[in-house]
mmCIF file of N, CA and C in Angstrom:
data_model
loop_
_atom_site.group_PDB
_atom_site.id
_atom_site.type_symbol
_atom_site.label_atom_id
_atom_site.label_comp_id
_atom_site.label_asym_id
_atom_site.label_seq_id
_atom_site.Cartn_x
_atom_site.Cartn_y
_atom_site.Cartn_z
ATOM 1 N N MET A 1 146.351 102.561 77.550
ATOM 2 C CA MET A 1 145.664 103.831 77.654
ATOM 3 C C MET A 1 144.846 103.842 78.942
ATOM 4 N N THR A 2 145.016 104.831 79.766
ATOM 5 C CA THR A 2 144.295 104.959 81.022
ATOM 6 C C THR A 2 143.139 105.927 80.837
ATOM 7 N N MET A 3 141.964 105.502 81.308
ATOM 8 C CA MET A 3 140.786 106.346 81.197
ATOM 9 C C MET A 3 140.514 106.989 82.548
ATOM 10 N N PRO A 4 140.022 108.231 82.568
ATOM 11 C CA PRO A 4 139.642 108.851 83.835
ATOM 12 C C PRO A 4 138.568 108.014 84.528
ATOM 13 N N SER A 5 138.622 107.930 85.849
ATOM 14 C CA SER A 5 137.696 107.074 86.581
ATOM 15 C C SER A 5 136.270 107.596 86.577
ATOM 16 N N ASP A 6 136.053 108.868 86.219
ATOM 17 C CA ASP A 6 134.694 109.401 86.233
ATOM 18 C C ASP A 6 133.981 109.255 84.892
ATOM 19 N N ARG A 7 134.584 108.562 83.933
ATOM 20 C CA ARG A 7 133.956 108.362 82.624
ATOM 21 C C ARG A 7 133.804 106.883 82.346
ATOM 22 N N LEU A 8 132.669 106.516 81.776
ATOM 23 C CA LEU A 8 132.481 105.145 81.348
ATOM 24 C C LEU A 8 132.995 104.994 79.935
ATOM 25 N N VAL A 9 133.494 103.824 79.618
ATOM 26 C CA VAL A 9 134.045 103.557 78.305
ATOM 27 C C VAL A 9 132.972 102.891 77.452
ATOM 28 N N ALA A 10 132.678 103.473 76.292
ATOM 29 C CA ALA A 10 131.698 102.896 75.381
ATOM 30 C C ALA A 10 132.148 101.504 74.970
ATOM 31 N N ASN A 11 131.192 100.617 74.790
ATOM 32 C CA ASN A 11 131.390 99.249 74.326
ATOM 33 C C ASN A 11 131.934 98.294 75.376
ATOM 34 N N GLU A 12 132.181 98.710 76.597
ATOM 35 C CA GLU A 12 132.574 97.795 77.660
ATOM 36 C C GLU A 12 131.375 97.556 78.562
ATOM 37 N N LEU A 13 131.216 96.307 79.044
ATOM 38 C CA LEU A 13 130.141 96.032 79.989
ATOM 39 C C LEU A 13 130.463 96.688 81.314
ATOM 40 N N GLN A 14 129.507 97.434 81.833
ATOM 41 C CA GLN A 14 129.654 98.156 83.094
ATOM 42 C C GLN A 14 128.722 97.536 84.129
ATOM 43 N N GLN A 15 129.036 97.707 85.384
ATOM 44 C CA GLN A 15 128.177 97.276 86.483
ATOM 45 C C GLN A 15 127.305 98.455 86.892
ATOM 46 N N GLY A 16 126.085 98.183 87.293
ATOM 47 C CA GLY A 16 125.232 99.260 87.754
ATOM 48 C C GLY A 16 123.925 98.741 88.310
ATOM 49 N N THR A 17 122.982 99.650 88.484
ATOM 50 C CA THR A 17 121.653 99.306 88.993
ATOM 51 C C THR A 17 120.593 100.049 88.189
ATOM 52 N N VAL A 18 119.381 99.518 88.220
ATOM 53 C CA VAL A 18 118.252 100.196 87.592
ATOM 54 C C VAL A 18 117.883 101.376 88.488
ATOM 55 N N ALA A 19 117.937 102.580 87.944
ATOM 56 C CA ALA A 19 117.648 103.788 88.720
ATOM 57 C C ALA A 19 116.176 104.177 88.643
ATOM 58 N N ARG A 20 115.622 104.110 87.438
ATOM 59 C CA ARG A 20 114.202 104.417 87.222
ATOM 60 C C ARG A 20 113.697 103.472 86.156
ATOM 61 N N LEU A 21 112.403 103.207 86.203
ATOM 62 C CA LEU A 21 111.816 102.257 85.268
ATOM 63 C C LEU A 21 110.402 102.694 84.927
ATOM 64 N N ASN A 22 110.099 102.748 83.622
ATOM 65 C CA ASN A 22 108.773 103.090 83.160
ATOM 66 C C ASN A 22 108.382 102.074 82.083
ATOM 67 N N PRO A 23 107.993 100.858 82.502
ATOM 68 C CA PRO A 23 107.700 99.819 81.514
ATOM 69 C C PRO A 23 106.539 100.159 80.598
ATOM 70 N N GLY A 24 105.582 100.937 81.070
ATOM 71 C CA GLY A 24 104.458 101.332 80.219
ATOM 72 C C GLY A 24 104.898 102.160 79.031
ATOM 73 N N ALA A 25 105.909 102.991 79.243
ATOM 74 C CA ALA A 25 106.456 103.814 78.164
ATOM 75 C C ALA A 25 107.579 103.101 77.415
ATOM 76 N N GLY A 26 108.083 101.991 77.983
ATOM 77 C CA GLY A 26 109.080 101.191 77.283
ATOM 78 C C GLY A 26 110.516 101.619 77.488
ATOM 79 N N PHE A 27 110.814 102.325 78.576
ATOM 80 C CA PHE A 27 112.204 102.721 78.809
ATOM 81 C C PHE A 27 112.495 102.823 80.299
ATOM 82 N N GLY A 28 113.742 102.987 80.602
ATOM 83 C CA GLY A 28 114.181 103.174 81.976
ATOM 84 C C GLY A 28 115.577 103.767 81.989
ATOM 85 N N TYR A 29 116.129 103.886 83.178
ATOM 86 C CA TYR A 29 117.470 104.438 83.345
ATOM 87 C C TYR A 29 118.292 103.520 84.234
ATOM 88 N N VAL A 30 119.553 103.374 83.903
ATOM 89 C CA VAL A 30 120.498 102.666 84.754
ATOM 90 C C VAL A 30 121.522 103.663 85.265
ATOM 91 N N ARG A 31 122.048 103.378 86.448
ATOM 92 C CA ARG A 31 123.100 104.212 87.043
ATOM 93 C C ARG A 31 124.336 103.341 87.187
ATOM 94 N N ASP A 32 125.496 103.898 86.876
ATOM 95 C CA ASP A 32 126.734 103.135 87.016
ATOM 96 C C ASP A 32 127.004 102.812 88.482
ATOM 97 N N ALA A 33 127.922 101.878 88.725
ATOM 98 C CA ALA A 33 128.188 101.382 90.081
ATOM 99 C C ALA A 33 128.661 102.484 91.024
ATOM 100 N N GLU A 34 129.327 103.498 90.501
ATOM 101 C CA GLU A 34 129.804 104.604 91.338
ATOM 102 C C GLU A 34 128.722 105.650 91.583
ATOM 103 N N GLY A 35 127.598 105.545 90.886
ATOM 104 C CA GLY A 35 126.507 106.492 91.058
ATOM 105 C C GLY A 35 126.765 107.838 90.404
ATOM 106 N N ARG A 36 127.708 107.905 89.494
ATOM 107 C CA ARG A 36 128.070 109.176 88.853
ATOM 108 C C ARG A 36 127.285 109.467 87.580
ATOM 109 N N HIS A 37 126.900 108.415 86.857
ATOM 110 C CA HIS A 37 126.263 108.606 85.549
ATOM 111 C C HIS A 37 124.979 107.799 85.462
ATOM 112 N N SER A 38 123.992 108.341 84.765
ATOM 113 C CA SER A 38 122.760 107.625 84.450
ATOM 114 C C SER A 38 122.617 107.586 82.937
ATOM 115 N N TYR A 39 122.096 106.480 82.445
ATOM 116 C CA TYR A 39 121.926 106.290 81.012
ATOM 117 C C TYR A 39 120.538 105.739 80.736
ATOM 118 N N ILE A 40 119.954 106.135 79.604
ATOM 119 C CA ILE A 40 118.631 105.657 79.218
ATOM 120 C C ILE A 40 118.759 104.346 78.450
ATOM 121 N N PHE A 41 117.768 103.467 78.640
ATOM 122 C CA PHE A 41 117.689 102.254 77.825
ATOM 123 C C PHE A 41 116.256 102.078 77.355
ATOM 124 N N VAL A 42 116.116 101.374 76.230
ATOM 125 C CA VAL A 42 114.810 101.122 75.643
ATOM 126 C C VAL A 42 114.517 99.631 75.762
ATOM 127 N N ILE A 43 113.407 99.303 76.428
ATOM 128 C CA ILE A 43 112.998 97.910 76.550
ATOM 129 C C ILE A 43 112.689 97.389 75.149
ATOM 130 N N GLY A 44 113.180 96.198 74.833
ATOM 131 C CA GLY A 44 112.973 95.616 73.513
ATOM 132 C C GLY A 44 114.147 95.880 72.590
ATOM 133 N N ARG A 45 114.941 96.890 72.880
ATOM 134 C CA ARG A 45 116.146 97.151 72.110
ATOM 135 C C ARG A 45 117.369 96.780 72.942
ATOM 136 N N ALA A 46 117.448 97.262 74.173
ATOM 137 C CA ALA A 46 118.599 96.994 75.030
ATOM 138 C C ALA A 46 118.489 95.633 75.710
ATOM 139 N N LEU A 47 117.275 95.163 75.929
ATOM 140 C CA LEU A 47 117.080 93.850 76.529
ATOM 141 C C LEU A 47 115.792 93.251 76.008
ATOM 142 N N LYS A 48 115.658 91.951 76.165
ATOM 143 C CA LYS A 48 114.474 91.256 75.690
ATOM 144 C C LYS A 48 113.286 91.574 76.593
ATOM 145 N N HIS A 49 112.104 91.584 76.006
ATOM 146 C CA HIS A 49 110.893 91.854 76.785
ATOM 147 C C HIS A 49 110.736 90.846 77.925
ATOM 148 N N SER A 50 111.160 89.597 77.709
ATOM 149 C CA SER A 50 111.037 88.585 78.758
ATOM 150 C C SER A 50 111.895 88.942 79.971
ATOM 151 N N GLN A 51 113.057 89.566 79.756
ATOM 152 C CA GLN A 51 113.903 89.991 80.865
ATOM 153 C C GLN A 51 113.331 91.228 81.550
ATOM 154 N N ALA A 52 112.596 92.035 80.833
ATOM 155 C CA ALA A 52 112.041 93.268 81.392
ATOM 156 C C ALA A 52 111.109 92.980 82.566
ATOM 157 N N ARG A 53 110.462 91.822 82.543
ATOM 158 C CA ARG A 53 109.552 91.478 83.640
ATOM 159 C C ARG A 53 110.275 91.294 84.966
ATOM 160 N N THR A 54 111.574 90.989 84.924
ATOM 161 C CA THR A 54 112.329 90.761 86.159
ATOM 162 C C THR A 54 112.977 92.038 86.686
ATOM 163 N N LEU A 55 112.889 93.133 85.938
ATOM 164 C CA LEU A 55 113.524 94.380 86.365
ATOM 165 C C LEU A 55 112.728 95.086 87.449
ATOM 166 N N THR A 56 113.446 95.601 88.416
ATOM 167 C CA THR A 56 112.873 96.457 89.446
ATOM 168 C C THR A 56 113.897 97.538 89.765
ATOM 169 N N VAL A 57 113.458 98.640 90.290
ATOM 170 C CA VAL A 57 114.388 99.703 90.682
ATOM 171 C C VAL A 57 115.320 99.143 91.750
ATOM 172 N N GLY A 58 116.606 99.386 91.574
ATOM 173 C CA GLY A 58 117.622 98.882 92.496
ATOM 174 C C GLY A 58 118.231 97.558 92.080
ATOM 175 N N LYS A 59 117.670 96.905 91.045
ATOM 176 C CA LYS A 59 118.171 95.614 90.573
ATOM 177 C C LYS A 59 119.552 95.776 89.954
ATOM 178 N N ALA A 60 120.471 94.879 90.295
ATOM 179 C CA ALA A 60 121.824 94.899 89.730
ATOM 180 C C ALA A 60 121.774 94.456 88.269
ATOM 181 N N VAL A 61 122.481 95.185 87.410
ATOM 182 C CA VAL A 61 122.550 94.882 85.983
ATOM 183 C C VAL A 61 123.966 95.121 85.472
ATOM 184 N N ARG A 62 124.227 94.577 84.302
ATOM 185 C CA ARG A 62 125.432 94.918 83.545
ATOM 186 C C ARG A 62 124.937 95.542 82.255
ATOM 187 N N PHE A 63 125.654 96.546 81.771
ATOM 188 C CA PHE A 63 125.172 97.239 80.584
ATOM 189 C C PHE A 63 126.326 97.746 79.735
ATOM 190 N N ARG A 64 126.014 97.924 78.443
ATOM 191 C CA ARG A 64 126.985 98.431 77.470
ATOM 192 C C ARG A 64 126.449 99.751 76.938
ATOM 193 N N VAL A 65 127.282 100.782 76.971
ATOM 194 C CA VAL A 65 126.891 102.123 76.531
ATOM 195 C C VAL A 65 127.382 102.355 75.107
ATOM 196 N N SER A 66 126.516 102.936 74.279
ATOM 197 C CA SER A 66 126.905 103.295 72.913
ATOM 198 C C SER A 66 127.669 104.611 72.932
ATOM 199 N N GLY A 67 128.180 104.983 71.803
ATOM 200 C CA GLY A 67 128.871 106.260 71.675
ATOM 201 C C GLY A 67 127.965 107.447 71.890
ATOM 202 N N GLN A 68 126.647 107.258 71.742
ATOM 203 C CA GLN A 68 125.683 108.349 71.954
ATOM 204 C C GLN A 68 125.215 108.430 73.392
ATOM 205 N N GLY A 69 125.761 107.626 74.292
ATOM 206 C CA GLY A 69 125.387 107.685 75.692
ATOM 207 C C GLY A 69 124.119 106.928 76.034
ATOM 208 N N ARG A 70 123.654 106.082 75.111
ATOM 209 C CA ARG A 70 122.498 105.235 75.371
ATOM 210 C C ARG A 70 122.977 103.817 75.639
ATOM 211 N N VAL A 71 122.158 103.064 76.357
ATOM 212 C CA VAL A 71 122.474 101.675 76.626
ATOM 213 C C VAL A 71 122.086 100.831 75.424
ATOM 214 N N ASP A 72 123.080 100.118 74.853
ATOM 215 C CA ASP A 72 122.832 99.219 73.723
ATOM 216 C C ASP A 72 122.467 97.826 74.178
ATOM 217 N N GLU A 73 122.976 97.429 75.325
ATOM 218 C CA GLU A 73 122.751 96.082 75.839
ATOM 219 C C GLU A 73 122.604 96.149 77.347
ATOM 220 N N LEU A 74 121.608 95.468 77.868
ATOM 221 C CA LEU A 74 121.357 95.432 79.311
ATOM 222 C C LEU A 74 121.165 93.974 79.703
ATOM 223 N N VAL A 75 121.925 93.521 80.693
ATOM 224 C CA VAL A 75 121.871 92.136 81.147
ATOM 225 C C VAL A 75 121.509 92.144 82.624
ATOM 226 N N VAL A 76 120.462 91.433 82.981
ATOM 227 C CA VAL A 76 120.065 91.329 84.382
ATOM 228 C C VAL A 76 121.094 90.457 85.089
ATOM 229 N N ALA A 77 121.669 90.984 86.159
ATOM 230 C CA ALA A 77 122.734 90.270 86.872
ATOM 231 C C ALA A 77 122.165 89.209 87.780
#
């Protein structure tokens, strides 16, 4: 099955970067490697609080998107 290149596939790890970060509020946004899509993630749910300290805007990450368009898993690259 071939997927259109402008859509991310849920449940697959994607490459991207941290686009925005609001650690005080406990969330941020990642952008896919092509810069076409942004997704919200929740610190403490998508990644461990200990990893959150290493996040900065522009940092390379890998992430898994849920069916609802939220990040379920975020891994600092």
